[in-house]
Amino acid sequence: MRLTRVSTDRMIPQMNSLTVYALGRELDGLLRGARISKTLAFHGGFVFRLEGSECAFLHILHHGRERALFAAAEPIVSAGRCRECLKGANGAGIAGVRPLGMDRVLLLDLDRTGGWEKDAALLLRIDFLPFNAAAALYRVPGGRPLESVGPARSGPAPAPEDAPPRKRLSILSLPAEPPDDLDLLRGSTPDLPDRTAALSKARRAAAWMVETIGGVDPAAARLIARAGGGDPEIIWNSLRSIGSAAEKEKWSWRLYSPPGAQGRILYPLEMPFDLPSRPFPGLLSALEAAASEIYIPSFVDHLRTIVSSSAAGDIRRLEKLSANIGGDIDRAERSREMRHFGNLLVTYRHMMKPGLAEMTVKDFSGDRTVTIPLDPSKTPDENIQLYFKRARKGERGLLLLRNRRRAAERELREKTRISEERARIDDPDELLSLLPPPPRRGRREEEPARFKRFELDGRHTVFVGRNDKENDLLTHRIASPGDLWFHAQGSPGSHVILRGASPSTPKRLIEACLLYTSPSPRDRTRSRMPSSA
C-alpha cells in the first residue's frame, strides 16, 4: 500500500490553543450546574450524556493524531455500539470548566455532593495534545488517578494539572514592543528577489512565533506572517490584537479555509488575515458547523479506512489466489501434451535406450519432428509411465482447478462490490457495526465475571466476593468511586459492592445488600432479590 506523506506545515490541528482556551471559558457558563448522567465510549471517541444543560451530549473524538470536541442534541453513535467508561463521574455535577493556560487541556471540576462517597470532589482532565490520554478522572485533593479513557496508543495519565514546558511568551500577555529576536528579521536579503525575500522572512517569523509564543498554532503563525509580509511590526501588532481580544473574551467564532491546507480551522476570534471565513452567532452553532464539516467527516473517513482495510486484504488475497490457480491451470492443460508424448514414446519404444536425456521423433502427422525430454536415470518403460501419470494427474485436476478459479473470481467480485458499497457509507453507527469486535485488554473489564453477581433491577448490580482473594480484588480493583461498599464489622465475611448506587437508591435495596456480607449461607438466602448467578 502506498502512503502519501503530507507536510506538517499543511496540517491544521482540529483543536488549536486559542479554540481550547475559548472553549474552557465558554463551556464554563454552558455546563456549570449540569450533571453527567453517563459516559459511553466507542471506537475512536466517547460521549458525555448531560442533564440540566443546553448541551444534551458532549462528544470527544480521539481517532486520529488530534482530538476534537463538539456538542450535539443526539449522539452520533447508538448506545448499542458503546461501553460505559469513567463510571466514577456518573451522577457528578459540573462545578466548573477551565482551560489549563494555553496548553490545549480542559479541566472539569466535578462535585458528587449528596452521593455516598466520603471525598466528593473529582477532576476530569481532557487533553487535546497529539497522542496524549484523551480523558482522565482524578480524586481531589491528592490527584490520585481513578479511571481514564482514550486511544490504545495513549500514554499513562499525567498529573491533573501537569502542563508541557511553557513558552517564553503567552498570547494573553504580550509586551508593547516586539522582542529583539523578532526585530532581527528586518535584516535585508540582497541576493533574493523581493517576493522571495518576503516569503523567506514570513517563514522565519512563523517559526519564531510557534517556538516562542504560547497560544499560536503553526497554521495561524504562517497566515499571520504572510499577511504581515514578514514585517516584524505588522506581525507584532496582529499578535497583540489577537491577545487583547482573547484576554477580554471578545469571542467571535469563525470557520476559516486556509488555501493549500488540509481542512478548515475554527477560531474564536476574527483573525488579522484576509481569508474567506464564516461567522457564527455563538459557540454551539460554531461547534455544530465544525462537527458536520470537519470532525465527523474525519471520523467517518477513519472508520471507512479500517472497514475497507480488511476488505482490501481479502481482495488482494483473492487476486493472488486466482493468479496462482491460473498458473496451475496452465500447467494442468499440458496434460494433453503429456499424453501425446506418452503415446509417441509407446510408438517409438523400440528406439528408446537407457540413459537418454531426450528423444527426437516424427509426430503422428509426419509433418514435423518432436523432441521429448527424458529422465536418464529411469528405464524406457519408467519414462513412458511418467508421462502417462502426469497426463492423468492433469486431467483429474483440471476440472477441479477451473471450479476453484470460478469460485475465487465470484468471491472476488462480491468482495469488491462490498468494498465499494462500504466506501459510500456516511453513517458512523453503520460503519462501527462493520468493525471486528475489539480484543479485551487488561483485567479490570474481565474480572467482574468471576464474582458472585446479582442483578437487582436495570440499574443496580451486586458483586459478592467469595474468598479473601476475591474480596481484595473486588475492593481495590473493581470498585468505582460511585459504588457502595459493604462488610460485616468485627467478623469474617464477604466484601459486597453495589454498583449503580445514587442518592435515589431505595433503602430496601441497601438493607438487602447487608445480608450478602454474612458468612452464613442461611442468612444470605433471606434476601428476596432476584438472582442471575
Coordinates of C-alpha atoms in Angstrom, one line a residue:
M1 CA 0.0 0.0 0.0
R2 CA 1.3 3.4 -1.0
L3 CA 1.3 6.1 1.7
T4 CA 1.1 9.8 0.8
R5 CA 3.4 11.8 3.0
V6 CA 1.8 15.2 3.9
S7 CA 3.9 18.1 5.0
T8 CA 3.3 19.0 8.6
D9 CA 3.2 22.7 7.6
R10 CA 0.0 21.9 5.8
M11 CA -1.7 20.1 8.7
I12 CA -4.2 22.0 10.8
P13 CA -4.9 21.0 14.4
Q14 CA -8.6 20.3 14.9
M15 CA -8.4 21.9 18.3
N16 CA -5.8 24.7 18.4
S17 CA -4.7 26.5 21.6
L18 CA -6.9 29.6 21.1
T19 CA -10.0 27.4 20.4
V20 CA -9.4 25.2 23.5
Y21 CA -8.8 28.2 25.7
A22 CA -12.0 29.9 24.5
L23 CA -13.9 26.6 24.9
G24 CA -12.8 26.5 28.6
R25 CA -14.2 29.9 29.1
E26 CA -17.4 29.5 27.2
L27 CA -18.2 26.0 28.3
D28 CA -17.9 27.1 31.9
G29 CA -21.1 29.1 31.5
L30 CA -22.9 26.5 29.5
L31 CA -22.1 23.4 31.6
R32 CA -21.8 24.8 35.1
G33 CA -24.5 23.2 37.2
A34 CA -25.2 20.4 34.7
R35 CA -24.9 16.7 35.7
I36 CA -23.1 13.9 33.9
S37 CA -25.6 11.0 33.8
K38 CA -23.5 8.6 31.9
T39 CA -20.2 8.4 29.8
L40 CA -20.1 6.0 26.9
A41 CA -17.0 5.0 24.9
F42 CA -16.9 3.9 21.3
H43 CA -14.2 3.1 18.8
G44 CA -12.5 6.5 18.3
G45 CA -14.1 8.6 21.0
F46 CA -16.5 8.9 23.9
V47 CA -19.6 10.9 24.8
F48 CA -21.0 12.5 27.9
R49 CA -24.7 12.4 28.4
L50 CA -25.6 15.6 30.3
E51 CA -28.7 16.7 32.2
G52 CA -29.6 20.3 33.0
S53 CA -27.6 21.9 30.2
E54 CA -28.2 23.2 26.6
C55 CA -25.7 20.5 25.5
A56 CA -27.5 17.2 25.7
F57 CA -24.4 15.3 24.5
L58 CA -20.8 16.3 24.6
H59 CA -18.6 14.3 22.2
I60 CA -14.8 13.9 22.3
L61 CA -13.2 12.2 19.3
H62 CA -9.7 10.8 19.6
H63 CA -9.5 8.6 16.5
G64 CA -6.5 10.4 14.9
R65 CA -3.5 12.4 15.8
E66 CA -5.6 15.3 17.1
R67 CA -8.6 15.4 19.4
A68 CA -11.9 17.2 18.7
L69 CA -14.8 18.3 20.9
F70 CA -18.3 19.2 19.9
A71 CA -21.8 19.3 21.4
A72 CA -24.9 17.7 19.8
A73 CA -28.6 17.2 20.5
E74 CA -28.2 13.5 19.7
P75 CA -25.3 11.1 20.0
I76 CA -23.5 10.2 16.7
V77 CA -23.3 6.6 17.8
S78 CA -26.1 4.5 19.3
A79 CA -25.7 3.1 22.8
G80 CA -25.6 -0.4 21.5
R81 CA -22.2 0.3 19.9
C82 CA -20.8 1.7 23.2
R83 CA -19.5 0.6 26.5
E84 CA -19.6 2.5 29.8
C85 CA -16.5 4.4 30.9
L86 CA -15.4 6.9 33.5
K87 CA -18.1 5.4 35.7
G88 CA -16.9 7.4 38.7
A89 CA -18.1 10.6 37.0
N90 CA -21.7 9.3 36.6
G91 CA -24.1 11.4 38.7
A92 CA -21.5 14.1 39.3
G93 CA -22.4 17.7 38.9
I94 CA -20.1 20.0 36.8
A95 CA -18.9 22.7 39.2
G96 CA -16.8 24.5 36.6
V97 CA -14.8 24.2 33.4
R98 CA -11.4 25.9 32.9
P99 CA -8.6 25.8 30.4
L100 CA -5.1 24.8 31.6
G101 CA -3.4 28.0 30.3
M102 CA -2.9 27.9 26.6
D103 CA -1.8 24.2 26.7
R104 CA -4.8 22.6 24.9
V105 CA -6.1 21.0 28.0
L106 CA -9.6 21.3 29.6
L107 CA -10.2 20.7 33.3
L108 CA -13.7 19.9 34.5
D109 CA -14.3 20.3 38.3
L110 CA -16.9 17.7 39.4
D111 CA -18.9 17.6 42.6
R112 CA -20.6 14.5 44.0
T113 CA -22.1 16.3 47.0
G114 CA -25.1 14.3 48.2
G115 CA -23.6 11.0 47.0
W116 CA -22.2 8.2 49.1
E117 CA -18.5 9.0 48.8
K118 CA -16.5 10.5 51.6
D119 CA -14.5 12.5 49.2
A120 CA -17.0 14.2 46.8
A121 CA -14.6 16.3 44.7
L122 CA -13.3 14.9 41.4
L123 CA -11.4 16.4 38.5
L124 CA -11.7 15.4 34.8
R125 CA -8.9 16.3 32.5
I126 CA -9.4 16.2 28.7
D127 CA -6.2 16.5 26.6
F128 CA -6.2 17.8 23.1
L129 CA -2.5 17.5 22.6
P130 CA -1.3 14.9 20.0
F131 CA -1.3 11.3 21.2
N132 CA -2.0 12.1 24.8
A133 CA -4.6 10.4 27.0
A134 CA -7.9 11.8 25.9
A135 CA -9.5 11.9 29.4
A136 CA -8.6 11.0 32.9
L137 CA -10.6 11.2 36.1
Y138 CA -8.8 12.1 39.4
R139 CA -9.8 12.3 43.0
V140 CA -9.1 15.7 44.7
P141 CA -7.4 16.6 46.8
G142 CA -4.4 14.4 46.1
G143 CA -4.7 14.0 42.4
R144 CA -5.0 10.2 42.5
P145 CA -6.0 8.9 39.0
L146 CA -9.1 6.7 39.1
E147 CA -10.1 6.0 35.5
S148 CA -9.0 7.0 32.0
V149 CA -10.3 6.6 28.5
G150 CA -8.5 7.2 25.2
P151 CA -6.9 5.6 22.2
A152 CA -4.9 2.5 22.5
R153 CA -1.6 4.3 21.9
S154 CA -2.2 7.0 24.6
G155 CA 0.3 7.2 27.4
P156 CA -0.4 7.0 31.1
A157 CA -2.5 9.7 32.7
P158 CA -0.4 12.7 33.7
A159 CA -0.9 14.6 37.0
P160 CA -4.1 16.6 37.0
E161 CA -2.6 20.0 36.2
D162 CA 0.7 18.9 34.5
A163 CA 1.4 21.0 31.5
P164 CA 4.0 20.9 28.7
P165 CA 7.0 23.3 29.1
R166 CA 5.8 26.8 29.0
K167 CA 7.0 29.0 26.1
R168 CA 8.7 32.3 26.7
L169 CA 5.7 34.4 25.9
S170 CA 1.9 34.0 26.0
I171 CA -0.5 35.4 23.5
L172 CA -2.6 36.7 26.5
S173 CA 0.2 39.0 27.9
L174 CA 2.5 40.3 25.2
P175 CA 4.6 43.3 25.9
A176 CA 4.1 46.5 23.9
E177 CA 7.3 46.2 21.9
P178 CA 8.4 43.2 20.0
P179 CA 11.4 41.2 21.4
D180 CA 14.8 41.8 19.9
D181 CA 15.0 38.4 18.3
L182 CA 11.8 39.1 16.2
D183 CA 13.2 42.6 15.3
L184 CA 16.2 40.9 13.8
L185 CA 14.0 39.6 11.0
R186 CA 14.2 43.1 9.5
G187 CA 17.6 42.2 8.0
S188 CA 17.7 42.6 4.2
T189 CA 18.4 39.8 1.8
P190 CA 20.0 41.5 -1.2
D191 CA 20.7 38.3 -3.1
L192 CA 17.0 37.4 -3.3
P193 CA 14.1 38.9 -5.3
D194 CA 11.7 41.0 -3.3
R195 CA 8.9 38.4 -3.3
T196 CA 11.2 35.5 -2.4
A197 CA 12.8 37.6 0.4
A198 CA 9.3 38.4 1.8
L199 CA 8.4 34.7 1.8
S200 CA 11.6 33.8 3.5
K201 CA 11.0 36.4 6.2
A202 CA 7.4 35.1 6.7
R203 CA 8.6 31.6 7.1
R204 CA 11.2 32.6 9.7
A205 CA 8.7 34.8 11.6
A206 CA 6.1 31.9 11.6
A207 CA 8.7 29.5 13.1
W208 CA 9.7 32.1 15.7
M209 CA 6.1 32.6 16.7
V210 CA 5.4 28.9 17.2
E211 CA 8.6 28.4 19.2
T212 CA 8.2 31.5 21.4
I213 CA 4.5 32.4 21.9
G214 CA 2.1 30.1 23.7
G215 CA -1.3 30.1 22.0
V216 CA -0.1 30.4 18.4
D217 CA -0.5 27.3 16.4
P218 CA 1.5 26.7 13.2
A219 CA -1.4 27.4 10.8
A220 CA -2.1 30.8 12.5
A221 CA 1.5 31.7 12.6
R222 CA 2.0 31.0 8.9
L223 CA -1.1 33.1 8.0
I224 CA -0.2 36.0 10.3
A225 CA 3.4 36.1 9.0
R226 CA 2.2 36.1 5.4
A227 CA -0.4 38.7 6.0
G228 CA 2.3 40.9 7.5
G229 CA 4.7 40.3 4.6
G230 CA 7.3 39.2 7.2
D231 CA 7.4 42.7 8.7
P232 CA 8.0 42.4 12.5
E233 CA 6.0 45.5 13.4
I234 CA 2.9 44.4 11.5
I235 CA 3.2 40.9 12.8
W236 CA 3.6 42.1 16.4
N237 CA 0.5 44.4 16.1
S238 CA -1.5 41.5 14.8
L239 CA -0.5 39.3 17.7
R240 CA -1.3 41.9 20.3
S241 CA -4.7 42.4 18.7
I242 CA -5.4 38.7 19.0
G243 CA -4.1 38.6 22.6
S244 CA -6.2 41.6 23.6
A245 CA -9.4 40.2 22.2
A246 CA -8.7 36.8 23.9
E247 CA -7.9 38.4 27.2
K248 CA -11.1 40.4 27.2
E249 CA -13.0 37.4 25.9
K250 CA -14.5 39.1 22.9
W251 CA -15.3 35.9 21.2
S252 CA -16.4 35.9 17.6
W253 CA -16.4 32.3 16.4
R254 CA -15.4 31.8 12.7
L255 CA -14.6 28.9 10.4
Y256 CA -11.6 29.7 8.1
S257 CA -10.5 27.9 5.0
P258 CA -6.7 28.5 4.5
P259 CA -5.5 27.9 1.0
G260 CA -3.5 24.8 0.4
A261 CA -4.1 23.4 3.9
Q262 CA -5.5 20.1 4.9
G263 CA -9.0 21.1 6.0
R264 CA -10.6 24.1 7.7
I265 CA -9.9 25.6 11.1
L266 CA -12.2 27.0 13.8
Y267 CA -11.0 30.2 15.7
P268 CA -12.9 32.0 18.5
L269 CA -11.8 35.4 17.1
E270 CA -11.8 37.4 13.9
M271 CA -8.1 36.8 12.9
P272 CA -6.0 39.5 11.3
F273 CA -5.6 37.9 7.9
D274 CA -7.6 38.2 4.7
L275 CA -9.2 34.7 4.3
P276 CA -12.7 33.6 3.5
S277 CA -14.5 32.9 6.8
R278 CA -18.0 32.1 8.0
P279 CA -19.1 33.8 11.3
F280 CA -21.4 32.2 13.8
P281 CA -23.7 33.7 16.4
G282 CA -22.3 31.6 19.2
L283 CA -20.3 28.7 20.4
L284 CA -22.9 26.0 19.9
S285 CA -23.6 26.9 16.3
A286 CA -19.9 27.1 15.6
L287 CA -19.3 23.7 17.1
E288 CA -22.2 22.2 15.2
A289 CA -20.8 23.5 11.9
A290 CA -17.3 22.3 12.7
A291 CA -18.6 18.9 13.6
S292 CA -20.6 18.5 10.4
E293 CA -17.9 19.8 8.1
I294 CA -14.7 18.8 9.8
Y295 CA -14.8 16.5 12.9
I296 CA -17.5 13.9 11.9
P297 CA -16.3 13.6 8.2
S298 CA -12.7 13.0 9.5
F299 CA -14.1 10.3 11.9
V300 CA -16.1 8.7 9.1
D301 CA -13.0 8.6 6.9
H302 CA -11.1 6.9 9.7
L303 CA -13.8 4.3 10.1
R304 CA -14.0 3.7 6.4
T305 CA -10.2 3.1 6.3
I306 CA -10.5 0.5 9.0
V307 CA -13.5 -1.2 7.5
S308 CA -12.1 -1.2 4.0
S309 CA -8.7 -2.4 5.1
S310 CA -10.0 -5.8 5.9
A311 CA -11.8 -6.0 2.6
A312 CA -8.7 -4.8 0.8
G313 CA -6.7 -7.6 2.3
D314 CA -9.3 -10.1 1.2
I315 CA -9.3 -8.7 -2.3
R316 CA -5.5 -8.9 -2.5
R317 CA -5.6 -12.5 -1.2
L318 CA -8.3 -13.5 -3.7
E319 CA -6.4 -11.8 -6.6
K320 CA -3.3 -13.7 -5.7
L321 CA -5.2 -17.0 -5.3
S322 CA -6.9 -16.5 -8.7
A323 CA -3.5 -15.9 -10.3
N324 CA -2.0 -19.0 -8.6
I325 CA -4.9 -21.1 -9.8
G326 CA -4.4 -19.7 -13.3
G327 CA -0.8 -20.9 -13.2
D328 CA -1.9 -24.3 -12.0
I329 CA -4.5 -24.5 -14.8
D330 CA -1.9 -23.6 -17.4
R331 CA 0.3 -26.5 -16.1
A332 CA -2.7 -28.8 -15.9
E333 CA -3.7 -28.0 -19.5
R334 CA -0.4 -29.5 -20.6
S335 CA -1.9 -32.9 -19.7
R336 CA -2.8 -33.3 -23.4
E337 CA 0.8 -32.7 -24.4
M338 CA 1.9 -35.2 -21.7
R339 CA -0.4 -37.9 -23.1
H340 CA 0.7 -37.1 -26.6
F341 CA 4.3 -37.6 -25.6
G342 CA 3.5 -40.8 -23.9
N343 CA 1.8 -42.2 -27.0
L344 CA 4.7 -41.2 -29.1
L345 CA 7.1 -43.0 -26.8
V346 CA 5.0 -46.1 -26.9
T347 CA 5.1 -46.0 -30.7
Y348 CA 8.8 -45.5 -30.8
R349 CA 9.6 -47.8 -27.8
H350 CA 11.9 -49.8 -30.0
M351 CA 14.2 -46.8 -30.5
M352 CA 14.5 -45.9 -26.8
K353 CA 17.7 -46.8 -24.9
P354 CA 18.6 -46.4 -21.3
G355 CA 20.4 -43.1 -20.3
L356 CA 18.9 -40.9 -23.0
A357 CA 18.2 -37.3 -21.9
E358 CA 15.9 -36.6 -24.8
M359 CA 14.5 -38.3 -27.9
T360 CA 13.5 -36.7 -31.3
V361 CA 10.9 -38.5 -33.3
K362 CA 8.4 -37.7 -36.0
D363 CA 4.9 -36.6 -35.0
F364 CA 2.0 -38.8 -36.0
S365 CA 1.1 -36.3 -38.7
G366 CA 4.6 -36.8 -40.2
D367 CA 4.8 -33.1 -40.9
R368 CA 7.1 -32.2 -38.0
T369 CA 9.5 -33.7 -35.5
V370 CA 9.0 -33.6 -31.8
T371 CA 11.8 -33.5 -29.1
I372 CA 10.7 -35.3 -25.9
P373 CA 12.7 -34.7 -22.7
L374 CA 13.6 -37.9 -20.8
D375 CA 15.0 -38.8 -17.4
P376 CA 18.4 -40.5 -18.0
S377 CA 18.2 -42.2 -14.6
K378 CA 14.9 -44.1 -15.5
T379 CA 14.3 -47.0 -17.8
P380 CA 12.4 -46.5 -21.1
D381 CA 9.3 -48.0 -19.6
E382 CA 9.5 -45.8 -16.5
N383 CA 9.8 -42.7 -18.7
I384 CA 6.7 -43.8 -20.6
Q385 CA 4.7 -44.4 -17.4
L386 CA 5.9 -41.0 -16.0
Y387 CA 4.3 -39.1 -19.0
F388 CA 1.0 -41.0 -18.6
K389 CA 1.0 -40.4 -14.9
R390 CA 1.4 -36.6 -15.5
A391 CA -1.3 -36.7 -18.1
R392 CA -3.8 -38.5 -15.7
K393 CA -3.0 -36.1 -12.9
G394 CA -3.5 -33.0 -15.1
E395 CA -6.8 -34.4 -16.5
R396 CA -8.2 -35.1 -13.0
G397 CA -7.1 -31.7 -11.6
L398 CA -8.1 -29.5 -14.5
L399 CA -11.9 -29.6 -13.7
L400 CA -11.3 -29.0 -10.0
L401 CA -8.9 -26.1 -10.7
R402 CA -11.4 -24.5 -13.1
N403 CA -14.1 -24.8 -10.5
R404 CA -11.8 -23.3 -7.9
R405 CA -10.9 -20.3 -10.1
R406 CA -14.6 -19.6 -10.9
A407 CA -15.4 -19.7 -7.1
A408 CA -12.4 -17.4 -6.4
E409 CA -13.4 -14.9 -9.1
R410 CA -17.0 -15.0 -7.9
E411 CA -15.9 -14.2 -4.3
L412 CA -13.5 -11.5 -5.6
R413 CA -16.4 -9.8 -7.4
E414 CA -18.5 -10.0 -4.2
K415 CA -15.7 -8.6 -2.0
T416 CA -15.1 -5.8 -4.5
R417 CA -18.8 -4.9 -4.5
I418 CA -19.0 -4.9 -0.7
S419 CA -15.8 -2.7 -0.5
E420 CA -17.3 -0.2 -3.0
E421 CA -20.6 -0.1 -1.0
R422 CA -18.8 0.4 2.3
A423 CA -16.8 3.3 0.7
R424 CA -20.1 5.1 0.2
I425 CA -21.4 4.7 3.8
D426 CA -21.6 8.0 5.7
D427 CA -23.3 6.8 9.0
P428 CA -20.7 6.3 11.8
D429 CA -23.1 3.9 13.5
E430 CA -23.3 1.7 10.5
L431 CA -19.5 1.7 10.0
L432 CA -19.0 0.8 13.6
S433 CA -21.3 -2.2 13.2
L434 CA -18.8 -3.5 10.5
L435 CA -15.8 -3.3 12.7
P436 CA -14.5 -6.5 14.2
P437 CA -15.0 -6.7 18.0
P438 CA -12.0 -5.2 19.8
P439 CA -9.9 -7.6 21.9
R440 CA -10.4 -7.2 25.7
R441 CA -7.4 -5.5 27.2
G442 CA -6.5 -5.6 30.8
R443 CA -8.1 -7.4 33.7
R444 CA -10.4 -4.7 35.0
E445 CA -13.2 -5.3 32.5
E446 CA -12.9 -9.1 32.6
E447 CA -12.8 -9.6 36.4
P448 CA -16.4 -8.8 37.3
A449 CA -17.5 -12.0 35.6
R450 CA -15.6 -14.1 38.2
F451 CA -17.6 -12.8 41.2
K452 CA -21.0 -13.8 42.5
R453 CA -23.3 -11.4 40.8
F454 CA -26.9 -10.3 41.4
E455 CA -28.9 -8.0 39.1
L456 CA -31.4 -6.1 41.3
D457 CA -33.0 -4.1 38.5
G458 CA -32.0 -2.4 35.4
R459 CA -29.6 0.0 37.3
H460 CA -28.3 -1.8 40.4
T461 CA -26.0 -4.8 40.5
V462 CA -24.5 -6.5 43.5
F463 CA -21.0 -8.1 43.3
V464 CA -20.0 -10.5 46.2
G465 CA -16.5 -11.8 47.0
R466 CA -16.4 -15.5 47.8
N467 CA -12.9 -15.7 49.4
D468 CA -10.1 -13.4 50.6
K469 CA -8.5 -13.1 47.2
E470 CA -11.8 -12.1 45.6
N471 CA -12.6 -9.7 48.4
D472 CA -9.3 -7.9 47.8
L473 CA -9.8 -7.7 44.0
L474 CA -13.4 -6.5 44.5
T475 CA -12.4 -3.8 46.9
H476 CA -9.2 -2.5 45.4
R477 CA -9.5 -3.1 41.6
I478 CA -13.2 -3.4 40.7
A479 CA -14.9 -0.9 42.9
S480 CA -15.5 2.6 41.4
P481 CA -15.8 5.8 43.4
G482 CA -19.6 5.8 43.0
D483 CA -20.1 2.3 44.3
L484 CA -21.3 1.4 47.8
W485 CA -19.1 -1.0 49.8
F486 CA -20.3 -3.3 52.5
H487 CA -18.6 -5.6 55.0
A488 CA -19.6 -7.1 58.3
Q489 CA -17.9 -5.3 61.1
G490 CA -15.9 -7.4 63.6
S491 CA -16.5 -10.8 61.8
P492 CA -15.3 -12.5 58.7
G493 CA -17.5 -12.4 55.6
S494 CA -17.8 -11.3 52.0
H495 CA -17.0 -7.9 50.7
V496 CA -20.0 -6.6 48.7
I497 CA -20.2 -3.8 46.1
L498 CA -23.4 -2.2 45.0
R499 CA -22.9 -0.7 41.5
G500 CA -25.2 1.9 40.2
A501 CA -26.0 3.5 43.7
S502 CA -27.1 7.1 43.9
P503 CA -28.9 9.2 46.5
S504 CA -32.2 8.0 45.0
T505 CA -31.4 4.3 45.6
P506 CA -34.2 2.8 47.7
K507 CA -33.4 2.0 51.3
R508 CA -34.7 -1.6 50.9
L509 CA -32.0 -2.4 48.3
I510 CA -29.3 -1.1 50.6
E511 CA -30.5 -3.1 53.5
A512 CA -30.8 -6.2 51.4
C513 CA -27.1 -5.8 50.4
L514 CA -26.1 -6.2 54.0
L515 CA -27.3 -9.8 54.0
Y516 CA -24.7 -10.7 51.5
T517 CA -21.9 -9.7 53.9
S518 CA -22.9 -12.5 56.3
P519 CA -20.7 -15.6 56.4
S520 CA -23.7 -17.8 56.9
P521 CA -25.4 -19.2 53.8
R522 CA -28.7 -19.4 55.7
D523 CA -28.5 -15.6 56.3
R524 CA -27.8 -14.9 52.7
T525 CA -30.9 -16.7 51.5
R526 CA -33.2 -14.4 53.4
S527 CA -33.0 -11.8 50.7
R528 CA -35.8 -11.9 48.1
M529 CA -33.7 -10.2 45.4
P530 CA -33.8 -11.9 42.0
S531 CA -30.5 -13.7 41.3
S532 CA -28.8 -14.0 37.9
A533 CA -25.9 -16.1 39.3

